Amino acid sequence: MNRKDMDFVLYRAIAQLKTESSRAYMGYAWWILEPVLYLGVFYIVFGLIFDRGTPHYLDILITGLVVWKWFDGAVRASMDSIHSNNGLINRVYLPKLVFPGIAVAANTVKFLLILGLLLVFHAWRSEVSFQWFWLLGLVPLQLLLVVSASFLVAAVTPFIPDLRLIFDKMMTLLFFLSGVFYGTSTIPESLQPWFNMNPMFALINAYRDVLVHHNSPSMTSLLSILGISLATLLAGYYMLVRYDRLYPRLNQ
């Protein structure tokens, strides 16, 4: 994407966020209230009802949910990003990369806001740690993963629209396999290598290492996430560019 396309992505992402806030009575305050309610529901169910005394469980749960929500929100919004902009696509040419880009940009703005609240939460619960500087690497790494997965699902679904239903169920399965409700200590050692193949599982644990346990994340896990992200990004980018002119005809 060139500079004009990037400006368009930012403009549409901001416009989308403004539209969402205008539909709610509380306006921009809903950006904070909605994730707080989201976190509160899961805490009541899994933190108060099903928790069996896991140390720092609230910190583990909240961190996992915040990290997951960025990935989940961007990928789900990207699934239908090309088809939902069919009217615009038929009026003016735009690189199809911009449409999942808008979904990623809008959800990234929301995540950065909630990340700030998460840091305040951890500072209140424990203390500010030098290990927090790892976030300067973790956030860009997750952004790369979010962009790559969003590009891939946006590139594939126009060819087989029913894939949106399959991807939706796969995201639900991935949610439960990403360790949002549990840490590595609760997983049998024989199964941990399989869970570590899931980049979101490794990424959530990296955030927990930094914010909850005040440790450095595993470099092996971070390199694995980087490799998977780059491979997925190349696949999604290739398809979006290769079939750029074909997508309008698929949506007719």
mmCIF file of C-alpha atoms in Angstrom, residues 8 11-12 82-96 99 244-245 247-249 251-252:
data_model
loop_
_atom_site.group_PDB
_atom_site.id
_atom_site.type_symbol
_atom_site.label_atom_id
_atom_site.label_comp_id
_atom_site.label_asym_id
_atom_site.label_seq_id
_atom_site.Cartn_x
_atom_site.Cartn_y
_atom_site.Cartn_z
ATOM 1 C CA PHE A 8 -7.491 6.015 3.463
ATOM 2 C CA TYR A 11 -9.527 7.735 7.693
ATOM 3 C CA ARG A 12 -11.974 4.836 7.342
ATOM 4 C CA ILE A 82 -14.100 -7.262 1.094
ATOM 5 C CA HIS A 83 -17.664 -8.463 0.555
ATOM 6 C CA SER A 84 -19.180 -5.837 2.853
ATOM 7 C CA ASN A 85 -17.461 -3.082 0.835
ATOM 8 C CA ASN A 86 -18.721 -4.397 -2.489
ATOM 9 C CA GLY A 87 -20.515 -1.131 -3.320
ATOM 10 C CA LEU A 88 -17.357 0.910 -2.855
ATOM 11 C CA ILE A 89 -15.247 -1.628 -4.745
ATOM 12 C CA ASN A 90 -17.541 -1.380 -7.801
ATOM 13 C CA ARG A 91 -17.370 2.435 -7.854
ATOM 14 C CA VAL A 92 -13.674 3.077 -7.449
ATOM 15 C CA TYR A 93 -10.512 1.018 -7.552
ATOM 16 C CA LEU A 94 -8.825 0.397 -4.230
ATOM 17 C CA PRO A 95 -6.216 -2.235 -3.378
ATOM 18 C CA LYS A 96 -8.095 -4.948 -1.550
ATOM 19 C CA PHE A 99 -10.228 -3.463 3.695
ATOM 20 C CA ASP A 244 -6.991 -8.004 -6.569
ATOM 21 C CA ARG A 245 -8.912 -7.488 -9.830
ATOM 22 C CA TYR A 247 -12.573 -9.926 -6.136
ATOM 23 C CA PRO A 248 -15.122 -7.439 -7.567
ATOM 24 C CA ARG A 249 -16.408 -10.105 -9.966
ATOM 25 C CA ASN A 251 -18.900 -10.365 -5.186
ATOM 26 C CA GLN A 252 -21.368 -9.726 -8.006
#
